Short mmCIF file of C-alpha atoms in Angstrom, two decimals:
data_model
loop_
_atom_site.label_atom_id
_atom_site.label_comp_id
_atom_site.label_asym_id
_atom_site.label_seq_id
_atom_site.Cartn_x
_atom_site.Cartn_y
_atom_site.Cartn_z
CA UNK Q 1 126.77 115.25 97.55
CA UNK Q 2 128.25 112.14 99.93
CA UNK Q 3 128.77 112.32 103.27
CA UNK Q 4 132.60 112.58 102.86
CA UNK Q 5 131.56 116.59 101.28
CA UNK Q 6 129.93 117.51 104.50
CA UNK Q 7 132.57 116.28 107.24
CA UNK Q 8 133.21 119.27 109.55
CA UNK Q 9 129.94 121.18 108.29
CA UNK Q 10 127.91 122.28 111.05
CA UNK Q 11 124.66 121.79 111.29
CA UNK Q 12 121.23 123.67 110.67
CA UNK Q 13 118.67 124.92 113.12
CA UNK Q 14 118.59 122.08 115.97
CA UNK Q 15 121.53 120.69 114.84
CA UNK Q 16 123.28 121.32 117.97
CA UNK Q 17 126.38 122.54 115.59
CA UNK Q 18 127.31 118.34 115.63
CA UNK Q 19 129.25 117.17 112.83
CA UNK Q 20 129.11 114.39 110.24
CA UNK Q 21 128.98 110.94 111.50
CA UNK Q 22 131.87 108.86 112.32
CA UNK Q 23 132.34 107.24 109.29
CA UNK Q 24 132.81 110.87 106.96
CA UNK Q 25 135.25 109.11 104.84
CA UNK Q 26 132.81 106.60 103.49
CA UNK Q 27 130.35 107.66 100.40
CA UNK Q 28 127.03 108.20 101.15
CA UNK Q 29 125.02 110.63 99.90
CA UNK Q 30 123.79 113.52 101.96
CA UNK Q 31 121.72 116.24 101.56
CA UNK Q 32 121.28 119.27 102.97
CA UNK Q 33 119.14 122.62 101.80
CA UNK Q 34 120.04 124.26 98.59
CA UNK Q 35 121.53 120.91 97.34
CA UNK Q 36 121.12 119.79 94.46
CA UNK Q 37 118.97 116.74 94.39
CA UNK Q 38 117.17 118.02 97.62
CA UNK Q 39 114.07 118.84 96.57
CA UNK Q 40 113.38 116.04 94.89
CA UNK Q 41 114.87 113.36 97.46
CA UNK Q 42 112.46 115.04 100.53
CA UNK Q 43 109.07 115.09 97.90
CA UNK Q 44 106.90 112.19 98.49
CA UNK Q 45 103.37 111.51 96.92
CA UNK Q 46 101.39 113.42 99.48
CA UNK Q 47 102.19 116.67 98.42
CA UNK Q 48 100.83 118.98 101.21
CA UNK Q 49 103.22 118.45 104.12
CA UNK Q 50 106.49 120.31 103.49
CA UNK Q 51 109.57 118.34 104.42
CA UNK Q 52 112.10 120.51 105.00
CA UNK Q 53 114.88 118.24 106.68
CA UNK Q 54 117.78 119.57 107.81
CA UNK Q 55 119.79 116.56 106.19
CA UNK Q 56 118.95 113.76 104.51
CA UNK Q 57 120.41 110.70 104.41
CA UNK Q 58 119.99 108.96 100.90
CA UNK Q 59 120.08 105.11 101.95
CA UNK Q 60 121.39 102.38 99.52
CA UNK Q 61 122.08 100.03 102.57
CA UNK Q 62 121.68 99.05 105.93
CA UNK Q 63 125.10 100.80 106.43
CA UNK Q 64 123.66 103.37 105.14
CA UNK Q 65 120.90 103.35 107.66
CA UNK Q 66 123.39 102.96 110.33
CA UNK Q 67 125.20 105.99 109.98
CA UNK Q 68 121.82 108.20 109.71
CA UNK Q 69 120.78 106.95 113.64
CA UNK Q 70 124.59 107.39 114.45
CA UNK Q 71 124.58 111.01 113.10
CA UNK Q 72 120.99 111.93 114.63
CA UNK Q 73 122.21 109.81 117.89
CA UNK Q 74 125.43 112.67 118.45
CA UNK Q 75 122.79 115.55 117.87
CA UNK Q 76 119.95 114.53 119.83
CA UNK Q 77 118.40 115.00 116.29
CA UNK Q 78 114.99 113.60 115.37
CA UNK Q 79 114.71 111.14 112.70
CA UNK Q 80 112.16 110.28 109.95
CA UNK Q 81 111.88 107.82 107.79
CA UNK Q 82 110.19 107.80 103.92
CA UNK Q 83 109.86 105.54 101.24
CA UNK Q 84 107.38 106.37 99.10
CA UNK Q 85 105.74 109.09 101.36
CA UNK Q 86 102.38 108.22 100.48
CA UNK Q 87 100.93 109.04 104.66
CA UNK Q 88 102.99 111.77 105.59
CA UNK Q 89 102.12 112.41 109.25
CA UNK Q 90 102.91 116.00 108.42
CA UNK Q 91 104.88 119.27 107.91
CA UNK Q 92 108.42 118.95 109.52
CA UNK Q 93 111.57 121.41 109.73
CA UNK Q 94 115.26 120.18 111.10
CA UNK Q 95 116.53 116.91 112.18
CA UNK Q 96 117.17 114.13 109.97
CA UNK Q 97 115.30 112.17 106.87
CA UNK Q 98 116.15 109.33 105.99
CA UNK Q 99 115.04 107.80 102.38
CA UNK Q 100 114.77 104.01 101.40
CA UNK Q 101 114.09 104.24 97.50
CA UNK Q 102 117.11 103.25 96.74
CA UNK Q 103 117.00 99.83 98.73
CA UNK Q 104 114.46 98.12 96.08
CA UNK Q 105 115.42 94.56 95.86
CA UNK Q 106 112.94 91.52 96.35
CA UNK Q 107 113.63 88.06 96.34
CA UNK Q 108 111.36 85.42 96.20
CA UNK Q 109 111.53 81.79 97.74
CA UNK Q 110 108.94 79.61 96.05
CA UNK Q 111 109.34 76.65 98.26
CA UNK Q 112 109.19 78.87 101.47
CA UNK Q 113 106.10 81.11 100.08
CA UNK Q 114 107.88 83.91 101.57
CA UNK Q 115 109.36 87.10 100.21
CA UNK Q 116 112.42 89.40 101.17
CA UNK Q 117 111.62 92.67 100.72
CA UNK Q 118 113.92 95.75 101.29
CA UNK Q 119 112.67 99.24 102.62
CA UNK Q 120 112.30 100.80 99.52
CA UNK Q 121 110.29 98.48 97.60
CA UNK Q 122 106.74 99.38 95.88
CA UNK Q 123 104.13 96.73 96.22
CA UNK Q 124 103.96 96.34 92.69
CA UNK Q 125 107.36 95.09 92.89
CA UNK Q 126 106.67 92.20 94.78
CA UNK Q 127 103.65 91.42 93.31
CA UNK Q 128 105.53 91.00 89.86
CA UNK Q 129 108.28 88.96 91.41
CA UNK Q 130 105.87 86.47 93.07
CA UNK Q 131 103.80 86.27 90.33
CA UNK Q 132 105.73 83.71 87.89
CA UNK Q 133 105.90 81.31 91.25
CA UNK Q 134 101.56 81.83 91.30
CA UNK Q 135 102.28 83.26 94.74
CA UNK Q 136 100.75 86.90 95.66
CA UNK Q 137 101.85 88.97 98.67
CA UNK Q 138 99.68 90.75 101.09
CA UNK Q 139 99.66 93.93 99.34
CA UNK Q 140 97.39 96.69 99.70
CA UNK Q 141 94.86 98.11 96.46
CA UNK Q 142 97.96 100.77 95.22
CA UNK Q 143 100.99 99.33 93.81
CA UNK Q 144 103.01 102.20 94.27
CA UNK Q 145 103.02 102.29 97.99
CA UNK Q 146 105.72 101.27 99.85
CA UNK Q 147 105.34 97.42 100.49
CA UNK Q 148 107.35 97.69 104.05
CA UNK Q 149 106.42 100.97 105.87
CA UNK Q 150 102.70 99.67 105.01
CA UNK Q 151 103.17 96.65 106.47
CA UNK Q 152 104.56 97.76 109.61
CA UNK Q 153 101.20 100.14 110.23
CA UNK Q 154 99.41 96.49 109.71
CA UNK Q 155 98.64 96.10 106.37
CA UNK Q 156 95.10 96.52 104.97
CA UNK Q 157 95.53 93.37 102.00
CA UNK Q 158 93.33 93.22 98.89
CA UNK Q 159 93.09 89.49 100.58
CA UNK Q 160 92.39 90.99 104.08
CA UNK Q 161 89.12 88.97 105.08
CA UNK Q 162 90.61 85.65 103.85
CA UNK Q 163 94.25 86.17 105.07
CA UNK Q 164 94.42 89.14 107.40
CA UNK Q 165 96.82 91.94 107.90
CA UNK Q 166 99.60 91.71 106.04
CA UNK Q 167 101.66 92.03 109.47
CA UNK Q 168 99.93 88.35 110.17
CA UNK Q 169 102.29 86.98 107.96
CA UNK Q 170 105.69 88.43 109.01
CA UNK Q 171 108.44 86.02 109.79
CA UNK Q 172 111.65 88.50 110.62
CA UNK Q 173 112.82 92.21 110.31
CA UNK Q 174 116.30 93.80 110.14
CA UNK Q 175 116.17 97.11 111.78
CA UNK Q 176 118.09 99.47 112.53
CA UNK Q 177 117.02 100.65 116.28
CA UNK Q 178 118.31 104.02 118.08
CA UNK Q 179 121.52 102.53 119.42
CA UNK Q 180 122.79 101.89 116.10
CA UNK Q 181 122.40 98.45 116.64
CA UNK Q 182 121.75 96.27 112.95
CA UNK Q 183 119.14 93.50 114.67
CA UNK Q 184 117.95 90.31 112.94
CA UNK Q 185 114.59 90.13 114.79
CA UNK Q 186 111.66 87.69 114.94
CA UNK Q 187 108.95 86.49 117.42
CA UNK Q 188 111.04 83.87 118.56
CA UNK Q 189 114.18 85.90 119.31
CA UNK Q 190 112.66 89.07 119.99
CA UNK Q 191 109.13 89.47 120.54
CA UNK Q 192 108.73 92.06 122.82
CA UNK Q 193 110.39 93.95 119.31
CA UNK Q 194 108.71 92.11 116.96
CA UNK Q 195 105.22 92.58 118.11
CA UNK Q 196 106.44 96.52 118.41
CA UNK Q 197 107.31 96.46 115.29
CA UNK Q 198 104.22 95.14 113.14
CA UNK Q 199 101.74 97.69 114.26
CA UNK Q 200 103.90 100.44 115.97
CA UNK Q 201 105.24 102.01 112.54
CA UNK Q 202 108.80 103.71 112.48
CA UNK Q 203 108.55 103.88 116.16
CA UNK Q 204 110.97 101.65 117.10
CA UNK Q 205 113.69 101.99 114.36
CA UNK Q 206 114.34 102.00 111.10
CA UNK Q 207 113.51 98.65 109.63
CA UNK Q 208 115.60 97.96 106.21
CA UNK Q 209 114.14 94.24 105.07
CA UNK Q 210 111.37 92.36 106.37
CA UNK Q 211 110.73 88.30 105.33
CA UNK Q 212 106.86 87.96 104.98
CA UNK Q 213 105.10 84.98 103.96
CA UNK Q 214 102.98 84.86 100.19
CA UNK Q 215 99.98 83.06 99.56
CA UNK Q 216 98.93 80.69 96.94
CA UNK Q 217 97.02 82.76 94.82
CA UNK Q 218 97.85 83.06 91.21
CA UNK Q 219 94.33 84.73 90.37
CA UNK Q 220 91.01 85.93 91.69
CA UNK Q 221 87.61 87.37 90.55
CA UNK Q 222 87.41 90.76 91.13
CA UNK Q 223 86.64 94.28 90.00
CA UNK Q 224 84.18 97.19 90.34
CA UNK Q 225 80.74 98.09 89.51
CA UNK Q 226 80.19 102.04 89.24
CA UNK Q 227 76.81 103.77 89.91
CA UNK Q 228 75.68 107.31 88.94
CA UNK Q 229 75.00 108.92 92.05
CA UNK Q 230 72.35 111.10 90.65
CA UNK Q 231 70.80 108.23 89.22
CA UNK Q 232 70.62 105.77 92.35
CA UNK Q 233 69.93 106.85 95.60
CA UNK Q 234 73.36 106.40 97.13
CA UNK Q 235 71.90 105.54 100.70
CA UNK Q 236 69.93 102.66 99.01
CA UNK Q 237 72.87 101.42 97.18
CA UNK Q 238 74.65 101.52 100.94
CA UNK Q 239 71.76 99.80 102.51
CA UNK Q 240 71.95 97.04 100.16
CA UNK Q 241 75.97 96.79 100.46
CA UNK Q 242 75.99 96.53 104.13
CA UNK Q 243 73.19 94.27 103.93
CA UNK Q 244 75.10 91.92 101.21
CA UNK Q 245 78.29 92.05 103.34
CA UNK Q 246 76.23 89.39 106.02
CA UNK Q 247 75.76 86.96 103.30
CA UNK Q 248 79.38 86.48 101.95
CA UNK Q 249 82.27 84.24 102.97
CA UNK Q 250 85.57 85.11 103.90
CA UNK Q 251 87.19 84.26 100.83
CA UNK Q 252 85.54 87.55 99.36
CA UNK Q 253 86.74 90.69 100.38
CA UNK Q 254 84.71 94.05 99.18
CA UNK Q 255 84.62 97.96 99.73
CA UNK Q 256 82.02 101.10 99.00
CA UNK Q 257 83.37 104.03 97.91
CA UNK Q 258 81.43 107.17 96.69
CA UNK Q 259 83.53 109.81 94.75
CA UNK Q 260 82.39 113.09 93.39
CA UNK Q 261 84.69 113.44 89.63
CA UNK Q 262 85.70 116.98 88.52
CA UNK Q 263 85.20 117.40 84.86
CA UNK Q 264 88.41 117.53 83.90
CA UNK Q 265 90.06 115.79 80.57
CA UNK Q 266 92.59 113.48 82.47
CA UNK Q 267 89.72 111.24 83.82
CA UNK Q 268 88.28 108.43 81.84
CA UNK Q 269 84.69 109.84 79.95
CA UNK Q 270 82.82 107.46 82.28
CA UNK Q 271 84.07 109.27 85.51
CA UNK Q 272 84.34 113.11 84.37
CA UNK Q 273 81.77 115.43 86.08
CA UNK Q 274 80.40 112.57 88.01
CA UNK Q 275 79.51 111.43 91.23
CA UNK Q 276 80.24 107.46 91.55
CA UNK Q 277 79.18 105.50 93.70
CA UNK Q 278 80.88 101.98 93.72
CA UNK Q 279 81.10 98.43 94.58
CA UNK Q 280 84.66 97.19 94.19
CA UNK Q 281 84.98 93.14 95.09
CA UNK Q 282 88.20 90.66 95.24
CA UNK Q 283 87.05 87.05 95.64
CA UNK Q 284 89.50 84.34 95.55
CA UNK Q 285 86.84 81.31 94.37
CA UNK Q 286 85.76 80.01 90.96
CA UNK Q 287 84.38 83.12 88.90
CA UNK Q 288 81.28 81.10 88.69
CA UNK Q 289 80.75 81.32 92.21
CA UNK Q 290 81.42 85.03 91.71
CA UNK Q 291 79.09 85.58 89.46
CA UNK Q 292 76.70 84.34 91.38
CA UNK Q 293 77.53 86.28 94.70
CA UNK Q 294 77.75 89.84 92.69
CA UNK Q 295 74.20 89.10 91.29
CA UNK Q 296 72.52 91.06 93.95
CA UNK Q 297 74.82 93.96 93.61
CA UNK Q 298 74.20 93.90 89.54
CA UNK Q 299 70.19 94.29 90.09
CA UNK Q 300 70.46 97.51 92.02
CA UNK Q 301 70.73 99.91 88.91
CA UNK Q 302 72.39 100.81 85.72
CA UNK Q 303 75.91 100.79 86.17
CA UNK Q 304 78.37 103.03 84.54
CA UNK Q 305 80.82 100.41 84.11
CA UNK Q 306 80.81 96.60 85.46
CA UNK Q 307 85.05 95.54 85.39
CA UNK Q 308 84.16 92.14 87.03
CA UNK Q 309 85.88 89.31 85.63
CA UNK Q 310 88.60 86.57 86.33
CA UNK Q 311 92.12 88.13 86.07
CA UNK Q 312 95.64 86.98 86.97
CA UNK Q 313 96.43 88.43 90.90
CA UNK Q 314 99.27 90.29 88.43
CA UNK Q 315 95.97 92.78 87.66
CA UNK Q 316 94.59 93.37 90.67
CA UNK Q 317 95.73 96.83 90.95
CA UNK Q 318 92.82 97.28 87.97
CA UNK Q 319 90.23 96.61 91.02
CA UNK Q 320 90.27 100.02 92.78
CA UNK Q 321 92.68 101.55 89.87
CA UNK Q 322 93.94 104.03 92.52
CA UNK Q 323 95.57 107.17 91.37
CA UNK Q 324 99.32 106.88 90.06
CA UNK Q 325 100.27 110.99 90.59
CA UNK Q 326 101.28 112.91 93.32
CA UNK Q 327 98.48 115.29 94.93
CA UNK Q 328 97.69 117.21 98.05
CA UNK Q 329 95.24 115.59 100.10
CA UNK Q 330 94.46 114.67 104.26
CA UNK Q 331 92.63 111.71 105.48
CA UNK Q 332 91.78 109.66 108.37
CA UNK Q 333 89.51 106.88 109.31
CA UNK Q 334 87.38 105.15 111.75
CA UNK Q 335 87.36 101.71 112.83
CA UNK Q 336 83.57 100.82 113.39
CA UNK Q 337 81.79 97.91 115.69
CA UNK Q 338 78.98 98.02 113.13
CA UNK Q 339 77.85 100.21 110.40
CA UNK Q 340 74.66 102.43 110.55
CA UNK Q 341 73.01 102.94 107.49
CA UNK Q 342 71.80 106.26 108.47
CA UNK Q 343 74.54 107.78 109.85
CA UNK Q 344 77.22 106.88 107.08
CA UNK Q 345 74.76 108.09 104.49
CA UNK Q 346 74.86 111.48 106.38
CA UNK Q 347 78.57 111.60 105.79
CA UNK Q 348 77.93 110.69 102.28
CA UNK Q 349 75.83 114.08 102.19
CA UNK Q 350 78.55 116.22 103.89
CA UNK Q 351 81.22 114.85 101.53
CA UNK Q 352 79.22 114.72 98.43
CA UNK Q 353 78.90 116.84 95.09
CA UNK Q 354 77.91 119.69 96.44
CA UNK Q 355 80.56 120.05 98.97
CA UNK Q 356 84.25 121.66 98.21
CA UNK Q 357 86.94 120.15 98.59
CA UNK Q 358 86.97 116.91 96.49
CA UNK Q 359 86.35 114.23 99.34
CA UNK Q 360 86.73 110.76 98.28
CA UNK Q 361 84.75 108.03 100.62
CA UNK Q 362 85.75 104.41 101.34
CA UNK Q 363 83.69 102.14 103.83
CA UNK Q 364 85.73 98.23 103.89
CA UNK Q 365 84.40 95.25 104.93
CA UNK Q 366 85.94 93.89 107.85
CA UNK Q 367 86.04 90.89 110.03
CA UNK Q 368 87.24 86.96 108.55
CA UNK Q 369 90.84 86.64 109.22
CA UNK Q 370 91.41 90.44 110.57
CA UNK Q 371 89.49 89.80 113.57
CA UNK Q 372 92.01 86.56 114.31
CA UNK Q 373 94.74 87.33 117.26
CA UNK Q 374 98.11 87.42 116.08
CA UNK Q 375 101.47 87.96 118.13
CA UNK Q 376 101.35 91.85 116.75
CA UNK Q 377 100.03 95.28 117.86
CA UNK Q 378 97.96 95.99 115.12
CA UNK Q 379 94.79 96.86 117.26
CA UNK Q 380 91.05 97.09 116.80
CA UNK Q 381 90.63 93.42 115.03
CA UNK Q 382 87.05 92.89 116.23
CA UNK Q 383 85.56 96.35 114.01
CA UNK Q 384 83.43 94.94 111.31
CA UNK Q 385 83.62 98.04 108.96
CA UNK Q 386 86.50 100.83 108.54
CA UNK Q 387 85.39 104.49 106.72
CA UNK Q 388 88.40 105.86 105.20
CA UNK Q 389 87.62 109.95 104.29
CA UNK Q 390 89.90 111.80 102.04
CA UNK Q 391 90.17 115.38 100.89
CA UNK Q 392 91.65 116.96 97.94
CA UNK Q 393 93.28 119.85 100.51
CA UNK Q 394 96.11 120.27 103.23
CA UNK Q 395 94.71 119.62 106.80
CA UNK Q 396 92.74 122.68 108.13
CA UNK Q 397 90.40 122.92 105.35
CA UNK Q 398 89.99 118.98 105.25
CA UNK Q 399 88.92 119.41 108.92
CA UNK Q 400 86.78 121.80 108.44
CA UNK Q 401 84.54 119.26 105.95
CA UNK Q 402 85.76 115.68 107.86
CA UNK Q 403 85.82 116.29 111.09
CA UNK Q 404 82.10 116.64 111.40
CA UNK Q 405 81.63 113.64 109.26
CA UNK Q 406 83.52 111.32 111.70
CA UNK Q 407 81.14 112.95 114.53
CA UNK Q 408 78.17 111.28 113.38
CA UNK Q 409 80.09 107.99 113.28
CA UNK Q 410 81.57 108.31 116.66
CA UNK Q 411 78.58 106.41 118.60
CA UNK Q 412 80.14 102.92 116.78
CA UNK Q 413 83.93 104.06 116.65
CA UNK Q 414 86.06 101.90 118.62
CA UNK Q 415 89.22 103.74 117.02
CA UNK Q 416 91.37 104.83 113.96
CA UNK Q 417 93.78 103.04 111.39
CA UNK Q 418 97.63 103.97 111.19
CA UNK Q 419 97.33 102.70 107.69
CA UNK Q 420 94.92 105.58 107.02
CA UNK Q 421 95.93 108.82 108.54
CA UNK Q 422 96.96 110.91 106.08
CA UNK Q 423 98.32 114.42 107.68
CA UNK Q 424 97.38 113.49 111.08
CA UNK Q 425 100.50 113.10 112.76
CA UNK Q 426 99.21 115.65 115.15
CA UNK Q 427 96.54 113.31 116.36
CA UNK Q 428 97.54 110.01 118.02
CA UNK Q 429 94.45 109.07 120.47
CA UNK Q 430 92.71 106.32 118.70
CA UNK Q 431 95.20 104.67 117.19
CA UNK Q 432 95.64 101.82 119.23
CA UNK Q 433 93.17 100.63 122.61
CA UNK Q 434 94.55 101.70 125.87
CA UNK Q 435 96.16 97.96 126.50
CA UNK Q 436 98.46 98.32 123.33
CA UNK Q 437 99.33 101.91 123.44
CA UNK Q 438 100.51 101.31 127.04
CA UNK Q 439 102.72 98.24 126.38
CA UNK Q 440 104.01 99.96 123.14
CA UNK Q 441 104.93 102.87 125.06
CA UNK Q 442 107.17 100.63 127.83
CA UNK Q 443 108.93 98.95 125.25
CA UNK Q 444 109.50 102.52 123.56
CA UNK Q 445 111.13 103.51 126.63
CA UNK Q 446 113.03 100.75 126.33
CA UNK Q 447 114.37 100.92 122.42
CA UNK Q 448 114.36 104.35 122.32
CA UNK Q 449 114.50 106.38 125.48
CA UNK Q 450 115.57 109.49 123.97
CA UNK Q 451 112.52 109.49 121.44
CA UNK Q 452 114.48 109.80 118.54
CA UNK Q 453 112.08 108.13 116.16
CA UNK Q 454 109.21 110.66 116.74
CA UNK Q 455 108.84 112.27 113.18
CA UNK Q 456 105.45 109.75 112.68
CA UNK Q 457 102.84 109.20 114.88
CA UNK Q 458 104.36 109.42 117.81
CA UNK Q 459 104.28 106.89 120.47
CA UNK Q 460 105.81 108.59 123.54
CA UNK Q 461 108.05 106.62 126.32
CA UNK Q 462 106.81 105.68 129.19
CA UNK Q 463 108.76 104.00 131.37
CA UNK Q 464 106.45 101.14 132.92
CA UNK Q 465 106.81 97.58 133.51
CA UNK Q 466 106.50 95.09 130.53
#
């Protein structure tokens, strides 16, 4: 339906009985419950958290945008905002969705190195249009995720220890903030906003293009080597890891990740029914050099597939191969000063095999680049490792198996990633220091007062001094 169908309807539960926005006449499409086209619009990839809007605003255009705050602005409505919905911070009911699929254009500048990229675009998007230039973004390992919402919770790159976040390299943002207000911002005319912005998530508006800078990579050695689990002892294979991660320079940038497979005929033979523990490395030097820097990793056992080889950046999504179809699942992670041996193989035990549900683990090497300052609020820049847990389940019986796992690591957790909080919008302490959250929460007072943007994880006002 457009919004011209639904002037004079009143609204749902918290709807305050308001009516369509200002601009009714003009055609934008609108949904409400029992539409058709509904369903569909509010599903995202994380499958668990219901969305149950009470309309949602179908975006093709900053306009678009607009007229969503405007509406939600007369209702005292809250507002939320999904691209892809790969993190959904959880189940909502009411207020007001708005959707960026639609806005999926990219344009490249090859002189510039830089990229414009529109709210609904997929990483894998941008990685094809840079590609013919030789010019990569700072993209995450999943090329379906939304290349802007995961940028403005920081930005975990495939480059990250050579580069940084992918928030680092941010030049401007159009967003749309809670007084309706279409603003061209960067650090230089805005940066109280701007450094809001690039760490603070869809706190502070609804951004609807962001400029970011590429780098100068046109391909990289990279790729995965897979362990059995019940072959190799897994806390060995960790022990090693950690210990390789001291010898390596920036330019490489590497992950452990220990899965346990169903047996189930969708997998590929080498994964069903097993428990794999793996390596997976993106190095942006000769492949010679590579080779040489992967040898230790090689000696520590059979492998059930070695994937390491030069490629074009094009096929780096082939390095962690991520899963392409919507599922139910909950994670979270830890930002850690250091990584104990000991105590992450313990949470490699209570996630393991044996243990129900499906939990997939991912420990990434941190520090290079990520530790540099930048004019941002992505936080926590001097942990050296980050565990990422997942579970195949919605969020109580995840807890049940991952909070205790995060207990053991808590001695050496200095706090959590936005990036990685998957379902745990109800949990906001250790997501940013106490420095940060304080200073993002004055300038949220500031942009928006009323708290409309609080269907994420929520950074309430406070009104202090900036």
């Amino acid at each position: 339906m457009t919004l011209q169908d639904h002037k004079g309807h009143k609204g749902d539960k918290g709807d305050k009985g308001n009516e369509s926005p200002k601009d009714a006449t003009a055609q934008r499409l609108v949904l409400r419950p029992g539409d058709d086209g509904y369903e569909g619009e509010v599903a995202g990839f994380q499958t668990g958290p219901a969305q149950r809007p009470a309309v949602v605003f179908a975006a093709s255009s900053p306009a678009d945008v607009a007229a969503a705050v405007a509406y939600a602005a007369d209702g005292g409505l809250p507002v939320g905002v999904q691209a892809t919905g790969h993190g959904l911070p959880g189940a909502a009911e009411g207020g007001v969705l708005i959707t960026t699929r639609r806005m999926d254009g990219v344009t490249i500048d090859p002189e510039a190195r830089t990229a414009r990229i529109q709210a609904g675009v997929r990483w894998g998007g941008v990685v094809e249009a840079a590609a013919p230039y030789g010019l990569a973004p700072l993209n995450g390992s999943a090329p379906g995720v939304g290349a802007v919402s995961y940028t403005l919770s920081g930005g975990l790159p495939l480059l990250a220890r050579e580069f940084g976040y992918a928030a680092d390299h941010v030049r401007a943002l159009d967003v749309v903030t809670a007084d309706g207000r279409l603003r061209h911002v960067t650090r230089e005319s805005d940066p109280d906003l701007y450094w809001a912005l690039l760490g603070g998530g869809h706190n502070f508006g609804v951004v609807t293009e962001v400029e970011t800078g590429l780098v100068p990579v046109a391909r990289l050695y990279g790729g995965t080597l897979d362990f059995d689990g019940r072959a190799v002892d897994p806390e060995a294979v960790l022990r090693a890891y950690e210990r390789w991660t001291r010898t390596v320079p920036t330019t490489l940038t590497s992950s452990f990740a220990a899965v346990a497979y169903p047996d189930v005929p969708a997998l590929p033979p080498h994964l069903r029914g097993r428990y794999v523990i793996s390596v997976r490395v993106v190095y942006t030097g000769p492949g010679t050099d590579g080779e040489r820097l992967v040898a230790p990793l090689r000696a520590l056992g059979p492998v059930l597939r070695d994937s390491l080889r030069e490629m074009p950046y094009a096929e780096s999504h082939t390095v962690h191969s991520d899963p392409d179809v919507p599922h139910t699942y909950y994670g979270d992670s830890a930002v850690l000063s250091g990584l104990d041996v000991a105590a992450a193989a313990e949470v490699l035990s209570r996630t393991g095999p044996e243990v129900s549900p499906m939990c997939v683990v991912q420990i990434n090497h941190l520090g290079g680049a990520l530790a540099a300052e930048a004019p941002n609020s992505v936080p926590h820049r001097e942990g050296r490792f980050l565990v990422r847990l997942v579970a195949m389940a919605g969020r109580e019986a995840a807890r049940e198996v991952l909070d205790p796992a995060f207990a053991i690591l808590s001695p050496w957790t200095v706090g959590r990633a936005l990036n990685f909080a998957f379902g745990a919008g109800d949990r906001t302490e250790g997501l940013y220091d106490a420095e940060t959250r304080l200073r993002l929460a004055a300038l949220k007072a500031r942009y928006d007062p009323s708290g409309m943007f609080r269907r994420n994880y929520t950074i309430e006002p406070v009104r202090e001094r900036v």
